[in-house]
Every structure is written in structure tokens, then in C-alpha cells.
PDB file of C-alpha atoms in Angstrom:
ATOM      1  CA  UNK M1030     -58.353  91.151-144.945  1.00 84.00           C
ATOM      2  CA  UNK M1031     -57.518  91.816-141.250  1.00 89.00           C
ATOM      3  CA  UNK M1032     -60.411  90.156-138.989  1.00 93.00           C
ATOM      4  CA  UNK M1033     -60.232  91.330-135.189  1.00 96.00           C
ATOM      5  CA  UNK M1034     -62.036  89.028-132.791  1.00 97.00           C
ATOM      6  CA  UNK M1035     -62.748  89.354-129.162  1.00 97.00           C
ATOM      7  CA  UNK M1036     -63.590  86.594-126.699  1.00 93.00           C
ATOM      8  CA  UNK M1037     -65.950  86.387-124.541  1.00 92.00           C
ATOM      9  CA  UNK M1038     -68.505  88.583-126.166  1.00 94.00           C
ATOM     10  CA  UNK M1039     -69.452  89.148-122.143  1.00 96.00           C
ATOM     11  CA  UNK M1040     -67.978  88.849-118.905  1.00 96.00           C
ATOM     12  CA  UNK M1041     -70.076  88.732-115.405  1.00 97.00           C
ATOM     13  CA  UNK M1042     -67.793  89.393-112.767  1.00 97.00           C
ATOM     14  CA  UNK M1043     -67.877  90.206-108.620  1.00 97.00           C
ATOM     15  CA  UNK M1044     -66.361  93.440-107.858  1.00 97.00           C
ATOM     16  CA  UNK M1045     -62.693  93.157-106.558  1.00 97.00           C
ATOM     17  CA  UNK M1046     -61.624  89.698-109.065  1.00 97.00           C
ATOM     18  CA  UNK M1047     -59.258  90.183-111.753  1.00 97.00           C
ATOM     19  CA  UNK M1048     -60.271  89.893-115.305  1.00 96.00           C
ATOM     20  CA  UNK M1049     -58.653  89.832-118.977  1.00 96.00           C
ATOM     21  CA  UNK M1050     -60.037  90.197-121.715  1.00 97.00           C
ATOM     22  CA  UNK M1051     -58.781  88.650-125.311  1.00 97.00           C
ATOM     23  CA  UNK M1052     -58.406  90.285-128.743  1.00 98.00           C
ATOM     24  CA  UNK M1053     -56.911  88.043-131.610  1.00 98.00           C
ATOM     25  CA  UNK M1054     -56.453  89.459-135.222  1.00 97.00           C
ATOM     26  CA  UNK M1055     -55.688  87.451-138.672  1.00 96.00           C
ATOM     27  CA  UNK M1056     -53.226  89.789-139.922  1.00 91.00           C
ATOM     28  CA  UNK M1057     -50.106  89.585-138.150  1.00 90.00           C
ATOM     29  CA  UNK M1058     -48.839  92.844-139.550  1.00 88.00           C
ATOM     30  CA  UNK M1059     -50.152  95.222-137.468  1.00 88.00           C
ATOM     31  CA  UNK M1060     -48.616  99.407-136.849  1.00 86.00           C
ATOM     32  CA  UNK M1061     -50.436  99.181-133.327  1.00 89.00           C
ATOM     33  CA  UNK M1062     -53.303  97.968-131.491  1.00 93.00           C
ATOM     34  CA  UNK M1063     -55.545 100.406-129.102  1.00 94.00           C
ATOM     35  CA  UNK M1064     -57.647  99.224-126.603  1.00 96.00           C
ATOM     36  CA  UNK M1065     -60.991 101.440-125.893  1.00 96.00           C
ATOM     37  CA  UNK M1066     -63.910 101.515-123.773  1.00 97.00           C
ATOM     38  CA  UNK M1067     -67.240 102.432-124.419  1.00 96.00           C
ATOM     39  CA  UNK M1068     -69.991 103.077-122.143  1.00 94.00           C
ATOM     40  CA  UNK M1069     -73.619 102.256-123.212  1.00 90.00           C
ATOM     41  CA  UNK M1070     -74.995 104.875-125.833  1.00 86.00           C
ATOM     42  CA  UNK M1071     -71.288 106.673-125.731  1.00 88.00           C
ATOM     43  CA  UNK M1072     -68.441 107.024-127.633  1.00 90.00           C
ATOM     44  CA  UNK M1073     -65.409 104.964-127.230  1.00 93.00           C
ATOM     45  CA  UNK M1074     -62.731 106.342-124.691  1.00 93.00           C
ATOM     46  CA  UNK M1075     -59.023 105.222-125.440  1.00 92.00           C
ATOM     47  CA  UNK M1076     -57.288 103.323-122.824  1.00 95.00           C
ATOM     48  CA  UNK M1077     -54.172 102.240-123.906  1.00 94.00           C
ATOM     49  CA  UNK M1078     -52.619 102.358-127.321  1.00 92.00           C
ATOM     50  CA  UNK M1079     -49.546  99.256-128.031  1.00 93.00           C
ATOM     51  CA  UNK M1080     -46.841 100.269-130.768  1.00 89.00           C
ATOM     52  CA  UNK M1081     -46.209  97.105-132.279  1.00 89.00           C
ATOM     53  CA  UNK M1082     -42.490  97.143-131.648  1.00 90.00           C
ATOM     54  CA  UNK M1083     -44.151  96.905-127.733  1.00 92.00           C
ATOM     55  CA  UNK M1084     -44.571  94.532-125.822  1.00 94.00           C
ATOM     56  CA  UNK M1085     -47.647  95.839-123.331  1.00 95.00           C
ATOM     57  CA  UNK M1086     -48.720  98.823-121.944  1.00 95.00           C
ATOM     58  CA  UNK M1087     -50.093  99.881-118.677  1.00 96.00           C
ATOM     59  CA  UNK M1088     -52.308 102.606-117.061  1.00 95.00           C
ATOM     60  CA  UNK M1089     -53.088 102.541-113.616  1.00 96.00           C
ATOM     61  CA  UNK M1090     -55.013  99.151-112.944  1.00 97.00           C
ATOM     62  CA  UNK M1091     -54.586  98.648-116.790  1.00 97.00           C
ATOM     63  CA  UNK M1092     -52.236  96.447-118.588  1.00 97.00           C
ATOM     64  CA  UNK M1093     -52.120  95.889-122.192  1.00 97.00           C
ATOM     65  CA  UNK M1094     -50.184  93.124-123.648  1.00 97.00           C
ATOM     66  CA  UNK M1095     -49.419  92.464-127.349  1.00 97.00           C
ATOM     67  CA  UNK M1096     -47.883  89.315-129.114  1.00 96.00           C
ATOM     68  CA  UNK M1097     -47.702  89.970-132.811  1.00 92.00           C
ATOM     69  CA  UNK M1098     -46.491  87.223-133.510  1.00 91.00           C
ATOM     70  CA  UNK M1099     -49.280  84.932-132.146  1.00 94.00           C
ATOM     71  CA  UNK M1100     -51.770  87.826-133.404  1.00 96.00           C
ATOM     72  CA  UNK M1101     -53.150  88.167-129.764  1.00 97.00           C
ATOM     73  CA  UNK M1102     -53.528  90.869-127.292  1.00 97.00           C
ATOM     74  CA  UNK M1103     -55.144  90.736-123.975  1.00 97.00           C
ATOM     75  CA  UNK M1104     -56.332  93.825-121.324  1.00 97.00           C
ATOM     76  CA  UNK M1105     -55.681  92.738-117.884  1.00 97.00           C
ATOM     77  CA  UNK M1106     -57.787  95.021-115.528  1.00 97.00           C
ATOM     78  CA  UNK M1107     -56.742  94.965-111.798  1.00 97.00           C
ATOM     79  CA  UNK M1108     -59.138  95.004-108.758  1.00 97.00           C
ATOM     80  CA  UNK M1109     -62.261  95.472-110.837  1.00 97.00           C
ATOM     81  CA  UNK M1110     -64.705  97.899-109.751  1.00 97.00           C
ATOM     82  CA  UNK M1111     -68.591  98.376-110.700  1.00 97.00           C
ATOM     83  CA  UNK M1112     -67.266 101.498-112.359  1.00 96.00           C
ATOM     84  CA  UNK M1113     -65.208  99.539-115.048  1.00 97.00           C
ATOM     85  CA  UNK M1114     -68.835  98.198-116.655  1.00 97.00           C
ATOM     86  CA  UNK M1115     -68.776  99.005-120.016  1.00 97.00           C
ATOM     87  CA  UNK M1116     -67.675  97.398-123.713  1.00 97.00           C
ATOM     88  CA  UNK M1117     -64.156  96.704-124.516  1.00 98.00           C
ATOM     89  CA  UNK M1118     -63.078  96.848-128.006  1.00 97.00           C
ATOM     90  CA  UNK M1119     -59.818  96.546-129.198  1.00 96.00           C
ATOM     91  CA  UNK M1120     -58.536  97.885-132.521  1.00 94.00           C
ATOM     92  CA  UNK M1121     -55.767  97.145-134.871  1.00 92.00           C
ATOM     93  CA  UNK M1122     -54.007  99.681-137.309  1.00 87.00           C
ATOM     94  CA  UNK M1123     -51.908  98.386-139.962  1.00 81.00           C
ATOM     95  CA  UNK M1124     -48.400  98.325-141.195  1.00 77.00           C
ATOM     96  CA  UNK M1125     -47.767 101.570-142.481  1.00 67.00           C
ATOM     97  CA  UNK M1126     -48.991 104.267-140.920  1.00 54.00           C
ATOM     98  CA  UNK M1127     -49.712 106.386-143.695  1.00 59.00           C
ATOM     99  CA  UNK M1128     -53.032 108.324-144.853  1.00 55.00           C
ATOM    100  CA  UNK M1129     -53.852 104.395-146.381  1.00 58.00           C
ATOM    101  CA  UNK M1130     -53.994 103.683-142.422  1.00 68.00           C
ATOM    102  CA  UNK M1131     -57.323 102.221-140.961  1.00 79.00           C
ATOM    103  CA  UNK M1132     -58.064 100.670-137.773  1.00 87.00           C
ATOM    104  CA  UNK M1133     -60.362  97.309-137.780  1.00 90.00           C
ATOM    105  CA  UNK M1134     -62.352  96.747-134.649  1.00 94.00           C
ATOM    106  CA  UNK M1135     -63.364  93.545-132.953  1.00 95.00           C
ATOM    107  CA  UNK M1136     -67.529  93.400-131.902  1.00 95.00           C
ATOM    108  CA  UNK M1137     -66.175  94.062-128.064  1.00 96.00           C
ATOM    109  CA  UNK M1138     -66.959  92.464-124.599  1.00 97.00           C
ATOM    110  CA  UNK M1139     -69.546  93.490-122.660  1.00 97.00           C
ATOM    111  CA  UNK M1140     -68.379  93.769-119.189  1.00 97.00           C
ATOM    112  CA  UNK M1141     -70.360  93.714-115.911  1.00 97.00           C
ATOM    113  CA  UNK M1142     -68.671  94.192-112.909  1.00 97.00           C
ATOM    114  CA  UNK M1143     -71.717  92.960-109.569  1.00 96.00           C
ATOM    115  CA  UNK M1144     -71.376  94.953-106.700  1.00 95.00           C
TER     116      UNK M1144
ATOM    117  CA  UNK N1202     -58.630 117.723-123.185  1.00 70.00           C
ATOM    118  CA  UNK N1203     -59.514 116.613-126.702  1.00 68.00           C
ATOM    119  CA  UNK N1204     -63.192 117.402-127.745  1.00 90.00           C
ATOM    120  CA  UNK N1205     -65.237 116.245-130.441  1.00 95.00           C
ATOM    121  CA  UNK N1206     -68.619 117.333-130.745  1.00 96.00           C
ATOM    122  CA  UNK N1207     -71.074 115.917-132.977  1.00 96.00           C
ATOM    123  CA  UNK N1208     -73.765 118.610-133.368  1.00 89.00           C
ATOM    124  CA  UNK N1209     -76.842 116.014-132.435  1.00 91.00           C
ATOM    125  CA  UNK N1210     -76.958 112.987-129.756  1.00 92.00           C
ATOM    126  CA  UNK N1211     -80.244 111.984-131.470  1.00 95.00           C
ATOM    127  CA  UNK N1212     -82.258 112.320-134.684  1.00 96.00           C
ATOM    128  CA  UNK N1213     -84.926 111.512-136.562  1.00 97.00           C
ATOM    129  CA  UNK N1214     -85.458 111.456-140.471  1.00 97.00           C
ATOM    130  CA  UNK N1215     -88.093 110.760-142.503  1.00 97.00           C
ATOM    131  CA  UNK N1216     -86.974 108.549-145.880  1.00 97.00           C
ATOM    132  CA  UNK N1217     -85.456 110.131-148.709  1.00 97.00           C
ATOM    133  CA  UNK N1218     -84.652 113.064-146.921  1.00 97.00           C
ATOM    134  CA  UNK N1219     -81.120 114.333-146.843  1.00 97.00           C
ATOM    135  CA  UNK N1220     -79.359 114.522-143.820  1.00 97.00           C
ATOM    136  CA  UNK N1221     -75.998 116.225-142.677  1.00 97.00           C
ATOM    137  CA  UNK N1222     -74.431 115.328-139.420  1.00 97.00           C
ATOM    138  CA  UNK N1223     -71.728 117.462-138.654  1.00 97.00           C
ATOM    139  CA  UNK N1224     -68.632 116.761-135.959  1.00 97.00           C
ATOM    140  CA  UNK N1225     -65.958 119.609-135.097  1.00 97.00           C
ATOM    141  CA  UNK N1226     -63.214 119.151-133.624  1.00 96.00           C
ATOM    142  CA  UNK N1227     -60.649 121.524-130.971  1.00 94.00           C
ATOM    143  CA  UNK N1228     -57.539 120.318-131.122  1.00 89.00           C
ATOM    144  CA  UNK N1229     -56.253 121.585-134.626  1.00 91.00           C
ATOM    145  CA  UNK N1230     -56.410 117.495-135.624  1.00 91.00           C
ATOM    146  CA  UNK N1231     -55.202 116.762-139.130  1.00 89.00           C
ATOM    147  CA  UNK N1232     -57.443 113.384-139.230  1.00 90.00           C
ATOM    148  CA  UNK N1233     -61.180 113.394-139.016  1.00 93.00           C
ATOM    149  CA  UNK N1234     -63.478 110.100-139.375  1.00 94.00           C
ATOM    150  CA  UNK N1235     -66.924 108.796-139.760  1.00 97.00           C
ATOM    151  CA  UNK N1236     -67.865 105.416-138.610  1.00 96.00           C
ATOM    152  CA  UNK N1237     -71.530 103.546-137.687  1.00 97.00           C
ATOM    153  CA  UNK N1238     -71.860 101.443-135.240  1.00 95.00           C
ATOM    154  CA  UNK N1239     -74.732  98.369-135.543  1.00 94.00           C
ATOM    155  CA  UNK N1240     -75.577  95.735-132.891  1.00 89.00           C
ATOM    156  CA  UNK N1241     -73.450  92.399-134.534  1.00 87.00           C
ATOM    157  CA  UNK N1242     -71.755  94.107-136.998  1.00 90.00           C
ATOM    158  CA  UNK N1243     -68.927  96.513-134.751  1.00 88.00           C
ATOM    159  CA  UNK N1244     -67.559  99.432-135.843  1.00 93.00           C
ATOM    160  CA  UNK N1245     -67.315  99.966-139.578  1.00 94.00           C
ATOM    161  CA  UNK N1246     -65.006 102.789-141.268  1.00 93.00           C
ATOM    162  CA  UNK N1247     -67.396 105.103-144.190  1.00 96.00           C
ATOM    163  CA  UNK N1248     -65.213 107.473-144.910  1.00 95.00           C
ATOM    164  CA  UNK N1249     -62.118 109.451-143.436  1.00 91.00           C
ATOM    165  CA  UNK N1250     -60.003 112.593-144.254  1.00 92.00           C
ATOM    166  CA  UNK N1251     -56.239 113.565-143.543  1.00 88.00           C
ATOM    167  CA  UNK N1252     -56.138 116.582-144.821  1.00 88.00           C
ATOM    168  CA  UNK N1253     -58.679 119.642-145.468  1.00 91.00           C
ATOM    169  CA  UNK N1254     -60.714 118.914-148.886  1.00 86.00           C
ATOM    170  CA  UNK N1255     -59.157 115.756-148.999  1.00 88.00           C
ATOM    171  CA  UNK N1256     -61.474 112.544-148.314  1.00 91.00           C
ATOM    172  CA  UNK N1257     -61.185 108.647-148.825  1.00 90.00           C
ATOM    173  CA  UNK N1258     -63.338 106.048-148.977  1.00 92.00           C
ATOM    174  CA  UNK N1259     -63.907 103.749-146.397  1.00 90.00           C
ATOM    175  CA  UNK N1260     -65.230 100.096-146.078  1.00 89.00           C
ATOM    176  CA  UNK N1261     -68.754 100.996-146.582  1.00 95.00           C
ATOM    177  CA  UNK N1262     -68.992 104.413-148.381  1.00 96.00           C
ATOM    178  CA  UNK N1263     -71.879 103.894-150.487  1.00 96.00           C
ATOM    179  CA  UNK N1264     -75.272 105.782-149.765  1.00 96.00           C
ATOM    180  CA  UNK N1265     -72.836 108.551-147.851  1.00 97.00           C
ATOM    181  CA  UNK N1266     -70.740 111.753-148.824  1.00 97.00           C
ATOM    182  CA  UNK N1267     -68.834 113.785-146.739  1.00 97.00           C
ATOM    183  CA  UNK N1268     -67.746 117.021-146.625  1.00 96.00           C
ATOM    184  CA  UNK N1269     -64.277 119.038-145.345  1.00 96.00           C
ATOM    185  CA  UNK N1270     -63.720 122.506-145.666  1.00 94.00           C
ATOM    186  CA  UNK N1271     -62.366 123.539-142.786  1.00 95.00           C
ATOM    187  CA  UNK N1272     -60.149 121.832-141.047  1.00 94.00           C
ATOM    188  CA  UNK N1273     -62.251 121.606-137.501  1.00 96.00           C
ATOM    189  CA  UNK N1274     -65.370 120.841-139.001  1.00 97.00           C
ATOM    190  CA  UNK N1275     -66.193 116.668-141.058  1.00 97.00           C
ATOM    191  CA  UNK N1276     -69.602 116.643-142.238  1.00 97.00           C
ATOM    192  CA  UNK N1277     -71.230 113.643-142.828  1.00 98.00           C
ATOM    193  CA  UNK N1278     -74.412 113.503-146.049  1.00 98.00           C
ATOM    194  CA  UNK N1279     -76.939 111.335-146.561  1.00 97.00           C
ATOM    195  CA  UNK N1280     -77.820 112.128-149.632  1.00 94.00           C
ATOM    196  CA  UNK N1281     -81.004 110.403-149.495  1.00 96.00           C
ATOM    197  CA  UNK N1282     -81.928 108.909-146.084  1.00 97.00           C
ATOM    198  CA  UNK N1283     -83.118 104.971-146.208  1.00 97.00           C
ATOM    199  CA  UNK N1284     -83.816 102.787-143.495  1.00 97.00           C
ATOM    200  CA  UNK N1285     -81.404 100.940-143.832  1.00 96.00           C
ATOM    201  CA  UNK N1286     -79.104 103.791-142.795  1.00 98.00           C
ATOM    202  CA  UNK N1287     -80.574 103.485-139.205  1.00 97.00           C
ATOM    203  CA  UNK N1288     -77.673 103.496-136.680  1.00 97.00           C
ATOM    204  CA  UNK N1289     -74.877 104.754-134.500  1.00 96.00           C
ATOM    205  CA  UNK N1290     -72.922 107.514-136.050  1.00 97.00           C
ATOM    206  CA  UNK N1291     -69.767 108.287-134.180  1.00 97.00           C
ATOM    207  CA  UNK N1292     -66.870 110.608-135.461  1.00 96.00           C
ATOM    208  CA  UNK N1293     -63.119 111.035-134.401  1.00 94.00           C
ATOM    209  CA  UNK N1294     -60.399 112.603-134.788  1.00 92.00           C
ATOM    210  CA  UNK N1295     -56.460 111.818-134.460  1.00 88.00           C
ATOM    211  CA  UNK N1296     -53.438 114.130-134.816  1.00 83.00           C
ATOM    212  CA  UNK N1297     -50.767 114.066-137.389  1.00 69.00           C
ATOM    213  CA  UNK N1298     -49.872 110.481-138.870  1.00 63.00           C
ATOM    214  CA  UNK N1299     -53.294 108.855-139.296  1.00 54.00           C
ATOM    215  CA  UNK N1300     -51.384 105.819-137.036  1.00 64.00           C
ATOM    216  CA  UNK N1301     -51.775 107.998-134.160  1.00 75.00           C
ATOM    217  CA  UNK N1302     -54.755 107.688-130.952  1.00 84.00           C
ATOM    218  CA  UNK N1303     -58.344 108.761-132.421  1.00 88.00           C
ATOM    219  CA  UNK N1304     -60.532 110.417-130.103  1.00 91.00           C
ATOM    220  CA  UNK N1305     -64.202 109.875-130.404  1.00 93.00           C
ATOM    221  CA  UNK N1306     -67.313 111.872-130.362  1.00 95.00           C
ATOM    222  CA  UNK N1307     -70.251 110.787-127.678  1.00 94.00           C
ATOM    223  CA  UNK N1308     -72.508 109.693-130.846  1.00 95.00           C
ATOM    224  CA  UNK N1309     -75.599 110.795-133.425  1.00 96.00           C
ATOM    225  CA  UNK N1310     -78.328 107.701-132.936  1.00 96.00           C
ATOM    226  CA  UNK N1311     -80.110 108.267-136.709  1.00 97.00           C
ATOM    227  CA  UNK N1312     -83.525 106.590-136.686  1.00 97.00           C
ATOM    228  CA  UNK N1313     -84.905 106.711-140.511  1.00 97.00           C
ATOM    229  CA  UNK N1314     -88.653 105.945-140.607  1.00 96.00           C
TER     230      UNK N1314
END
């Protein structure tokens, strides 16, 4: 059974530093791995979605990276701003694809970004 | 822009009752989903649907139904409420292959008393 697992749980950062955040999963295979965002009482947001055939992915100060064969990802955010507060969860989806396909989310990291 | 709406941001039940929370969806997706979200515990599938009328089971699908008939429209029944069915409730929604990005509702907090 695929086990997603993010570390730190939370981050406590000064505005302008740049950050990553980790996402390791048991299972190494994986169909892709998204990255989302939630803010507090929300819905998740996607940010960036990794095929696994990928190596990263980027979106403005965003930068996803995936090795599948370690079973790690990591979101590198750029410049941080008080803005980008929020919980990061990543997500894996595995091999396959098909209507058997279900993600399996890590718990997240609570980000703070101090003005 | 993708929108799914889940009819209520919060709600309040009473034990036993049955509930229905219902999520539509604008962008003609072929995937719907219903997940809860609890403090410790992360996001857990309960039951998804590719297809209209068709439905499968999650990783926690017991003490839920759900309902598609159309394909905008995944309703989500509590057949009879219990407390320990307090929680998040968010829905998405994903186009074509299931493998593709799911776009999420903003949420249905469910307090049973």
C-alpha cells in the first residue's frame, strides 16, 4: 500500500528565503505526482502536476522535482512571500492510469511565511 | 476556469439524520470525487465516479453512498448521520483519464451533534 509522507509537518520562514519542501512515497510505481496548496478552511489548488516519465516541473517561482526512483519529490518555492502561507500536500497517482486510478496524499506542511 | 461548487460551505446535522451534500461541476468533467479531510489523518478517498451512474468504492466507503445521474452533478449520502462522520468534505473533479489534474471544491465543514 502506497504511503506518502511529507517532512516537516511545518515550516516558519522570513519573507524573501528560499524554501523546499519534501514528499517521499513507498511505492515507487507511481503515473504522476501533483503538488497542491491549500489555504486554511479551502480547498486544495493544484500547482504543478509531474508525469512520472519527468523529471520536474516549474511554474513561475515554482519548481517541482521528482526522483522515482528514490521515491522522493521536493517543491522548491523561490523568493517566498507572506502570500505563499498555506498547506502543501503532495499527491501520488499510480501506475496505470485507468478508472482503478487513485491519488494518496501525504498529511501536508504547514507553511508560514513572517513578514 | 474550472469550477466546482459544493452546494454548502457549512452544516449542521443532528444524529441519525440523513444528509446529502451535493457538488456540480462546469467543465463537462468525466471524473467526479468525494474525499474528507480530518486533522492527522489527510485526505482520504470515499468514493469516486468516471462515468455517469457509474461509482467505486473508495478507501473508506462505509457509512456513505453516493449518487450520479447527471454527469455535472456527484452527490454525496449519509444515510444516517453519526458523529463520527464530523469533518471536511471536499469534492473534485478531473477530465478524461482519471490520471489527469483534479480540481477541488472550496469545502462542506459537517458538524454532527
Amino acid at each position: 500500500k502506497q504511503e506518502v509522507t511529507q517532512i516537516p509537518a511545518a515550516l516558519s520562514v522570513p519573507e524573501g528565503e528560499n524554501l523546499v519542501l519534501n514528499c517521499s512515497f513507498t511505492d515507487s510505481a507511481i503515473y504522476n505526482l501533483q503538488w497542491f496548496r491549500q489555504d486554511p478552511g479551502k480547498g486544495l489548488t493544484s500547482l504543478l502536476l509531474i508525469q512520472s516519465s519527468q523529471r520536474e516541473q516549474t511554474s513561475g517561482r515554482l519548481n517541482a522535482s521528482l526522483d522515482k526512483s528514490s521515491g522522493r519529490s521536493t517543491l522548491y518555492i523561490a523568493a517566498s512571500q507572506p502570500g505563499d502561507s498555506a498547506t502543501y500536500l503532495c499527491a501520488v497517482g499510480p501506475m496505470g492510469g485507468g478508472s482503478n486510478y487513485k491519488l494518496t496524499f501525504g498529511k501536508g506542511t504547514l507553511l508560514t511565511v513572517n513578514p | 476556469d474550472v469550477k466546482v461548487t459544493q452546494s454548502s460551505r457549512y452544516l449542521v446535522k443532528r444524529t441519525g439524520e440523513k444528509v446529502f451534500l451535493e457538488c456540480v461541476q462546469d467543465m463537462d468533467h468525466e471524473n467526479m470525487f468525494w474525499y474528507r479531510q480530518d486533522p492527522g489523518l489527510g485526505l482520504r478517498l470515499i468514493y469516486f465516479s468516471y462515468d455517469v451512474k457509474m461509482k467505486e468504492k473508495g478507501d473508506i466507503p462505509e457509512g456513505y453512498s453516493v449518487s450520479r445521474e447527471k454527469k455535472e452533478r456527484f452527490s454525496l449520502i449519509l444515510e444516517s448521520a453519526s458523529t463520527n462522520q464530523t469533518s471536511m468534505y471536499l469534492c473534485a473533479s478531473s477530465r478524461g483519464p482519471a490520471k489527469n489534474i483534479q480540481y477541488f471544491g472550496a469545502g462542506t465543514r459537517l458538524s454532527v451533534l
